[in-house]
mmCIF file of N, CA and C in Angstrom:
data_model
loop_
_atom_site.group_PDB
_atom_site.id
_atom_site.type_symbol
_atom_site.label_atom_id
_atom_site.label_comp_id
_atom_site.label_asym_id
_atom_site.label_seq_id
_atom_site.Cartn_x
_atom_site.Cartn_y
_atom_site.Cartn_z
ATOM 1 N N UNK R 1 -22.935 -27.091 26.339
ATOM 2 C CA UNK R 1 -21.534 -27.159 25.967
ATOM 3 C C UNK R 1 -21.397 -27.288 24.447
ATOM 4 N N UNK R 2 -22.221 -28.136 23.877
ATOM 5 C CA UNK R 2 -22.169 -28.371 22.442
ATOM 6 C C UNK R 2 -22.519 -27.102 21.658
ATOM 7 N N UNK R 3 -23.486 -26.349 22.159
ATOM 8 C CA UNK R 3 -23.903 -25.105 21.502
ATOM 9 C C UNK R 3 -22.784 -24.064 21.546
ATOM 10 N N UNK R 4 -22.078 -24.018 22.655
ATOM 11 C CA UNK R 4 -20.965 -23.063 22.794
ATOM 12 C C UNK R 4 -19.853 -23.413 21.816
ATOM 13 N N UNK R 5 -19.552 -24.685 21.707
ATOM 14 C CA UNK R 5 -18.520 -25.129 20.784
ATOM 15 C C UNK R 5 -18.910 -24.832 19.337
ATOM 16 N N UNK R 6 -20.156 -25.097 18.994
ATOM 17 C CA UNK R 6 -20.651 -24.819 17.643
ATOM 18 C C UNK R 6 -20.601 -23.317 17.354
ATOM 19 N N UNK R 7 -21.041 -22.505 18.298
ATOM 20 C CA UNK R 7 -21.017 -21.046 18.117
ATOM 21 C C UNK R 7 -19.582 -20.543 17.967
ATOM 22 N N UNK R 8 -18.663 -21.081 18.729
ATOM 23 C CA UNK R 8 -17.253 -20.686 18.626
ATOM 24 C C UNK R 8 -16.684 -21.039 17.258
ATOM 25 N N UNK R 9 -17.025 -22.209 16.771
ATOM 26 C CA UNK R 9 -16.551 -22.637 15.451
ATOM 27 C C UNK R 9 -17.075 -21.751 14.340
ATOM 28 N N UNK R 10 -18.355 -21.402 14.413
ATOM 29 C CA UNK R 10 -18.949 -20.531 13.399
ATOM 30 C C UNK R 10 -18.302 -19.151 13.446
ATOM 31 N N UNK R 11 -18.108 -18.617 14.642
ATOM 32 C CA UNK R 11 -17.484 -17.297 14.787
ATOM 33 C C UNK R 11 -16.063 -17.316 14.226
ATOM 34 N N UNK R 12 -15.327 -18.379 14.466
ATOM 35 C CA UNK R 12 -13.960 -18.493 13.952
ATOM 36 C C UNK R 12 -13.942 -18.432 12.428
ATOM 37 N N UNK R 13 -14.838 -19.184 11.789
ATOM 38 C CA UNK R 13 -14.866 -19.200 10.330
ATOM 39 C C UNK R 13 -15.337 -17.869 9.745
ATOM 40 N N UNK R 14 -16.264 -17.201 10.400
ATOM 41 C CA UNK R 14 -16.719 -15.892 9.917
ATOM 42 C C UNK R 14 -15.619 -14.852 10.015
ATOM 43 N N UNK R 15 -14.936 -14.813 11.146
ATOM 44 C CA UNK R 15 -13.845 -13.849 11.333
ATOM 45 C C UNK R 15 -12.674 -14.218 10.442
ATOM 46 N N UNK R 16 -12.315 -15.471 10.413
ATOM 47 C CA UNK R 16 -11.196 -15.919 9.579
ATOM 48 C C UNK R 16 -11.456 -15.712 8.105
ATOM 49 N N UNK R 17 -12.675 -15.957 7.659
ATOM 50 C CA UNK R 17 -13.032 -15.775 6.253
ATOM 51 C C UNK R 17 -12.917 -14.340 5.819
ATOM 52 N N UNK R 18 -13.349 -13.404 6.660
ATOM 53 C CA UNK R 18 -13.251 -11.989 6.303
ATOM 54 C C UNK R 18 -11.799 -11.534 6.279
ATOM 55 N N UNK R 19 -10.963 -12.112 7.115
ATOM 56 C CA UNK R 19 -9.536 -11.761 7.103
ATOM 57 C C UNK R 19 -8.890 -12.227 5.803
ATOM 58 N N UNK R 20 -9.245 -13.412 5.332
ATOM 59 C CA UNK R 20 -8.692 -13.900 4.075
ATOM 60 C C UNK R 20 -9.178 -13.059 2.906
ATOM 61 N N UNK R 21 -10.422 -12.627 2.936
ATOM 62 C CA UNK R 21 -10.961 -11.778 1.872
ATOM 63 C C UNK R 21 -10.257 -10.433 1.845
ATOM 64 N N UNK R 22 -9.949 -9.893 3.023
ATOM 65 C CA UNK R 22 -9.247 -8.608 3.094
ATOM 66 C C UNK R 22 -7.847 -8.734 2.503
ATOM 67 N N UNK R 23 -7.178 -9.856 2.770
ATOM 68 C CA UNK R 23 -5.842 -10.057 2.207
ATOM 69 C C UNK R 23 -5.899 -10.161 0.688
ATOM 70 N N UNK R 24 -6.891 -10.823 0.150
ATOM 71 C CA UNK R 24 -6.997 -10.984 -1.296
ATOM 72 C C UNK R 24 -7.229 -9.638 -1.980
ATOM 73 N N UNK R 25 -7.967 -8.744 -1.347
ATOM 74 C CA UNK R 25 -8.231 -7.435 -1.917
ATOM 75 C C UNK R 25 -7.029 -6.506 -1.792
ATOM 76 N N UNK R 26 -6.134 -6.787 -0.870
ATOM 77 C CA UNK R 26 -5.029 -5.890 -0.580
ATOM 78 C C UNK R 26 -3.838 -6.087 -1.511
ATOM 79 N N UNK R 27 -3.933 -6.995 -2.452
ATOM 80 C CA UNK R 27 -2.800 -7.265 -3.331
ATOM 81 C C UNK R 27 -2.840 -6.392 -4.583
ATOM 82 N N UNK R 28 -1.670 -5.928 -5.030
ATOM 83 C CA UNK R 28 -1.623 -5.197 -6.306
ATOM 84 C C UNK R 28 -1.963 -6.140 -7.464
ATOM 85 N N UNK R 29 -2.366 -5.585 -8.614
ATOM 86 C CA UNK R 29 -2.673 -6.439 -9.766
ATOM 87 C C UNK R 29 -1.443 -7.197 -10.258
ATOM 88 N N UNK R 30 -1.676 -8.278 -10.989
ATOM 89 C CA UNK R 30 -0.577 -9.110 -11.492
ATOM 90 C C UNK R 30 0.380 -8.338 -12.402
ATOM 91 N N UNK R 31 -0.139 -7.375 -13.155
ATOM 92 C CA UNK R 31 0.699 -6.627 -14.100
ATOM 93 C C UNK R 31 1.227 -5.313 -13.511
ATOM 94 N N UNK R 32 1.259 -5.225 -12.183
ATOM 95 C CA UNK R 32 1.728 -4.002 -11.522
ATOM 96 C C UNK R 32 3.245 -3.845 -11.660
ATOM 97 N N UNK R 33 3.681 -2.594 -11.673
ATOM 98 C CA UNK R 33 5.115 -2.301 -11.646
ATOM 99 C C UNK R 33 5.657 -2.719 -10.291
ATOM 100 N N UNK R 34 6.947 -2.961 -10.240
ATOM 101 C CA UNK R 34 7.578 -3.271 -8.966
ATOM 102 C C UNK R 34 7.592 -2.005 -8.118
ATOM 103 N N UNK R 35 7.376 -2.177 -6.835
ATOM 104 C CA UNK R 35 7.380 -1.042 -5.925
ATOM 105 C C UNK R 35 8.727 -0.325 -5.963
ATOM 106 N N UNK R 36 9.800 -1.068 -6.130
ATOM 107 C CA UNK R 36 11.132 -0.456 -6.179
ATOM 108 C C UNK R 36 11.267 0.498 -7.370
ATOM 109 N N UNK R 37 10.606 0.189 -8.492
ATOM 110 C CA UNK R 37 10.637 1.087 -9.658
ATOM 111 C C UNK R 37 9.925 2.403 -9.350
ATOM 112 N N UNK R 38 8.799 2.303 -8.663
ATOM 113 C CA UNK R 38 8.049 3.502 -8.310
ATOM 114 C C UNK R 38 8.827 4.344 -7.305
ATOM 115 N N UNK R 39 9.433 3.702 -6.327
ATOM 116 C CA UNK R 39 10.203 4.438 -5.329
ATOM 117 C C UNK R 39 11.437 5.098 -5.944
ATOM 118 N N UNK R 40 12.012 4.474 -6.956
ATOM 119 C CA UNK R 40 13.146 5.080 -7.655
ATOM 120 C C UNK R 40 12.720 6.379 -8.328
ATOM 121 N N UNK R 41 11.521 6.399 -8.902
ATOM 122 C CA UNK R 41 10.992 7.629 -9.509
ATOM 123 C C UNK R 41 10.856 8.726 -8.462
ATOM 124 N N UNK R 42 10.366 8.349 -7.291
ATOM 125 C CA UNK R 42 10.194 9.329 -6.213
ATOM 126 C C UNK R 42 11.557 9.881 -5.795
ATOM 127 N N UNK R 43 12.531 9.022 -5.635
ATOM 128 C CA UNK R 43 13.862 9.445 -5.188
ATOM 129 C C UNK R 43 14.546 10.365 -6.191
ATOM 130 N N UNK R 44 14.144 10.303 -7.459
ATOM 131 C CA UNK R 44 14.748 11.153 -8.490
ATOM 132 C C UNK R 44 14.081 12.522 -8.605
ATOM 133 N N UNK R 45 12.991 12.750 -7.859
ATOM 134 C CA UNK R 45 12.304 14.045 -7.918
ATOM 135 C C UNK R 45 13.200 15.136 -7.348
ATOM 136 N N UNK R 46 13.035 16.357 -7.856
ATOM 137 C CA UNK R 46 13.878 17.461 -7.386
ATOM 138 C C UNK R 46 13.578 17.760 -5.919
ATOM 139 N N UNK R 47 14.591 18.111 -5.188
ATOM 140 C CA UNK R 47 14.526 18.445 -3.760
ATOM 141 C C UNK R 47 14.107 17.273 -2.873
ATOM 142 N N UNK R 48 14.182 16.042 -3.371
ATOM 143 C CA UNK R 48 13.842 14.872 -2.568
ATOM 144 C C UNK R 48 14.835 14.739 -1.418
ATOM 145 N N UNK R 49 14.305 14.433 -0.210
ATOM 146 C CA UNK R 49 15.195 14.173 0.919
ATOM 147 C C UNK R 49 15.054 12.737 1.420
ATOM 148 N N UNK R 50 13.827 12.324 1.815
ATOM 149 C CA UNK R 50 13.646 10.947 2.274
ATOM 150 C C UNK R 50 12.176 10.532 2.186
ATOM 151 N N UNK R 51 11.976 9.213 2.087
ATOM 152 C CA UNK R 51 10.629 8.641 2.066
ATOM 153 C C UNK R 51 10.222 8.338 3.498
ATOM 154 N N UNK R 52 9.057 8.829 3.859
ATOM 155 C CA UNK R 52 8.531 8.626 5.206
ATOM 156 C C UNK R 52 7.666 7.375 5.287
ATOM 157 N N UNK R 53 6.807 7.175 4.270
ATOM 158 C CA UNK R 53 5.836 6.087 4.348
ATOM 159 C C UNK R 53 5.357 5.674 2.960
ATOM 160 N N UNK R 54 5.051 4.387 2.821
ATOM 161 C CA UNK R 54 4.457 3.869 1.590
ATOM 162 C C UNK R 54 3.242 3.044 1.998
ATOM 163 N N UNK R 55 2.117 3.319 1.347
ATOM 164 C CA UNK R 55 0.894 2.580 1.645
ATOM 165 C C UNK R 55 0.276 2.026 0.378
ATOM 166 N N UNK R 56 -0.586 1.036 0.547
ATOM 167 C CA UNK R 56 -1.274 0.443 -0.593
ATOM 168 C C UNK R 56 -2.772 0.459 -0.327
ATOM 169 N N UNK R 57 -3.544 0.835 -1.332
ATOM 170 C CA UNK R 57 -4.997 0.725 -1.297
ATOM 171 C C UNK R 57 -5.451 0.410 -2.713
ATOM 172 N N UNK R 58 -6.742 0.284 -2.903
ATOM 173 C CA UNK R 58 -7.246 -0.012 -4.244
ATOM 174 C C UNK R 58 -6.970 1.141 -5.220
ATOM 175 N N UNK R 59 -6.683 2.328 -4.694
ATOM 176 C CA UNK R 59 -6.334 3.476 -5.544
ATOM 177 C C UNK R 59 -4.919 3.375 -6.087
ATOM 178 N N UNK R 60 -4.046 2.649 -5.405
ATOM 179 C CA UNK R 60 -2.652 2.513 -5.822
ATOM 180 C C UNK R 60 -1.703 2.674 -4.650
ATOM 181 N N UNK R 61 -0.427 2.894 -4.964
ATOM 182 C CA UNK R 61 0.586 3.118 -3.942
ATOM 183 C C UNK R 61 0.574 4.591 -3.554
ATOM 184 N N UNK R 62 0.470 4.876 -2.276
ATOM 185 C CA UNK R 62 0.565 6.250 -1.798
ATOM 186 C C UNK R 62 1.916 6.402 -1.120
ATOM 187 N N UNK R 63 2.733 7.308 -1.648
ATOM 188 C CA UNK R 63 4.082 7.533 -1.134
ATOM 189 C C UNK R 63 4.115 8.899 -0.460
ATOM 190 N N UNK R 64 4.566 8.922 0.773
ATOM 191 C CA UNK R 64 4.736 10.175 1.503
ATOM 192 C C UNK R 64 6.233 10.396 1.659
ATOM 193 N N UNK R 65 6.688 11.558 1.201
ATOM 194 C CA UNK R 65 8.109 11.872 1.333
ATOM 195 C C UNK R 65 8.289 13.326 1.715
ATOM 196 N N UNK R 66 9.514 13.670 2.115
ATOM 197 C CA UNK R 66 9.851 15.045 2.487
ATOM 198 C C UNK R 66 10.919 15.581 1.548
ATOM 199 N N UNK R 67 10.849 16.885 1.320
ATOM 200 C CA UNK R 67 11.828 17.557 0.463
ATOM 201 C C UNK R 67 12.915 18.184 1.331
ATOM 202 N N UNK R 68 13.938 18.705 0.675
ATOM 203 C CA UNK R 68 15.056 19.313 1.412
ATOM 204 C C UNK R 68 14.621 20.550 2.191
ATOM 205 N N UNK R 69 13.528 21.203 1.788
ATOM 206 C CA UNK R 69 13.032 22.356 2.542
ATOM 207 C C UNK R 69 11.959 21.944 3.554
ATOM 208 N N UNK R 70 11.903 20.650 3.887
ATOM 209 C CA UNK R 70 11.046 20.063 4.922
ATOM 210 C C UNK R 70 9.556 20.077 4.572
ATOM 211 N N UNK R 71 9.230 20.171 3.293
ATOM 212 C CA UNK R 71 7.832 20.097 2.861
ATOM 213 C C UNK R 71 7.416 18.628 2.768
ATOM 214 N N UNK R 72 6.213 18.326 3.232
ATOM 215 C CA UNK R 72 5.671 16.969 3.162
ATOM 216 C C UNK R 72 4.906 16.833 1.854
ATOM 217 N N UNK R 73 5.208 15.774 1.088
ATOM 218 C CA UNK R 73 4.567 15.531 -0.202
ATOM 219 C C UNK R 73 3.956 14.138 -0.170
ATOM 220 N N UNK R 74 2.707 14.037 -0.627
ATOM 221 C CA UNK R 74 2.018 12.746 -0.681
ATOM 222 C C UNK R 74 1.483 12.562 -2.094
ATOM 223 N N UNK R 75 1.914 11.497 -2.758
ATOM 224 C CA UNK R 75 1.516 11.227 -4.133
ATOM 225 C C UNK R 75 1.014 9.791 -4.232
ATOM 226 N N UNK R 76 -0.092 9.610 -4.960
ATOM 227 C CA UNK R 76 -0.618 8.268 -5.217
ATOM 228 C C UNK R 76 -0.231 7.875 -6.637
ATOM 229 N N UNK R 77 0.386 6.710 -6.773
ATOM 230 C CA UNK R 77 0.851 6.202 -8.066
ATOM 231 C C UNK R 77 -0.017 5.053 -8.530
ATOM 232 N N UNK R 78 -0.339 5.052 -9.816
ATOM 233 C CA UNK R 78 -1.058 3.949 -10.427
ATOM 234 C C UNK R 78 -0.136 2.729 -10.412
ATOM 235 N N UNK R 79 -0.573 1.585 -9.913
ATOM 236 C CA UNK R 79 0.312 0.435 -9.806
ATOM 237 C C UNK R 79 0.713 -0.179 -11.149
ATOM 238 N N UNK R 80 -0.117 -0.017 -12.168
ATOM 239 C CA UNK R 80 0.163 -0.640 -13.465
ATOM 240 C C UNK R 80 1.079 0.242 -14.304
ATOM 241 N N UNK R 81 0.788 1.531 -14.378
ATOM 242 C CA UNK R 81 1.607 2.431 -15.201
ATOM 243 C C UNK R 81 2.798 2.991 -14.459
ATOM 244 N N UNK R 82 2.704 3.063 -13.132
ATOM 245 C CA UNK R 82 3.772 3.649 -12.340
ATOM 246 C C UNK R 82 3.773 5.172 -12.394
ATOM 247 N N UNK R 83 2.704 5.761 -12.934
ATOM 248 C CA UNK R 83 2.598 7.219 -13.050
ATOM 249 C C UNK R 83 1.722 7.783 -11.935
ATOM 250 N N UNK R 84 1.987 9.030 -11.542
ATOM 251 C CA UNK R 84 1.126 9.661 -10.508
ATOM 252 C C UNK R 84 -0.303 9.796 -11.006
ATOM 253 N N UNK R 85 -1.241 9.674 -10.091
ATOM 254 C CA UNK R 85 -2.664 9.834 -10.446
ATOM 255 C C UNK R 85 -3.069 11.276 -10.283
#
């Protein structure tokens, strides 16, 4: 019984620790532009219709949007400069 409890505790800390590490890596840098500023740039593009999805990775913000002629556009923006990569 004691071994099972010890093993469960160790597994909890290993799984929980990796989840906390993943959250720490998933944050934009402190000097990043506001996401709303980047999305405003996207909305001002010619033939913009609507934003479908916004994602974050270590590469930056990836914005997927559609144009008025139904073309799908995916652009990755640098989080610090707010410019497309």
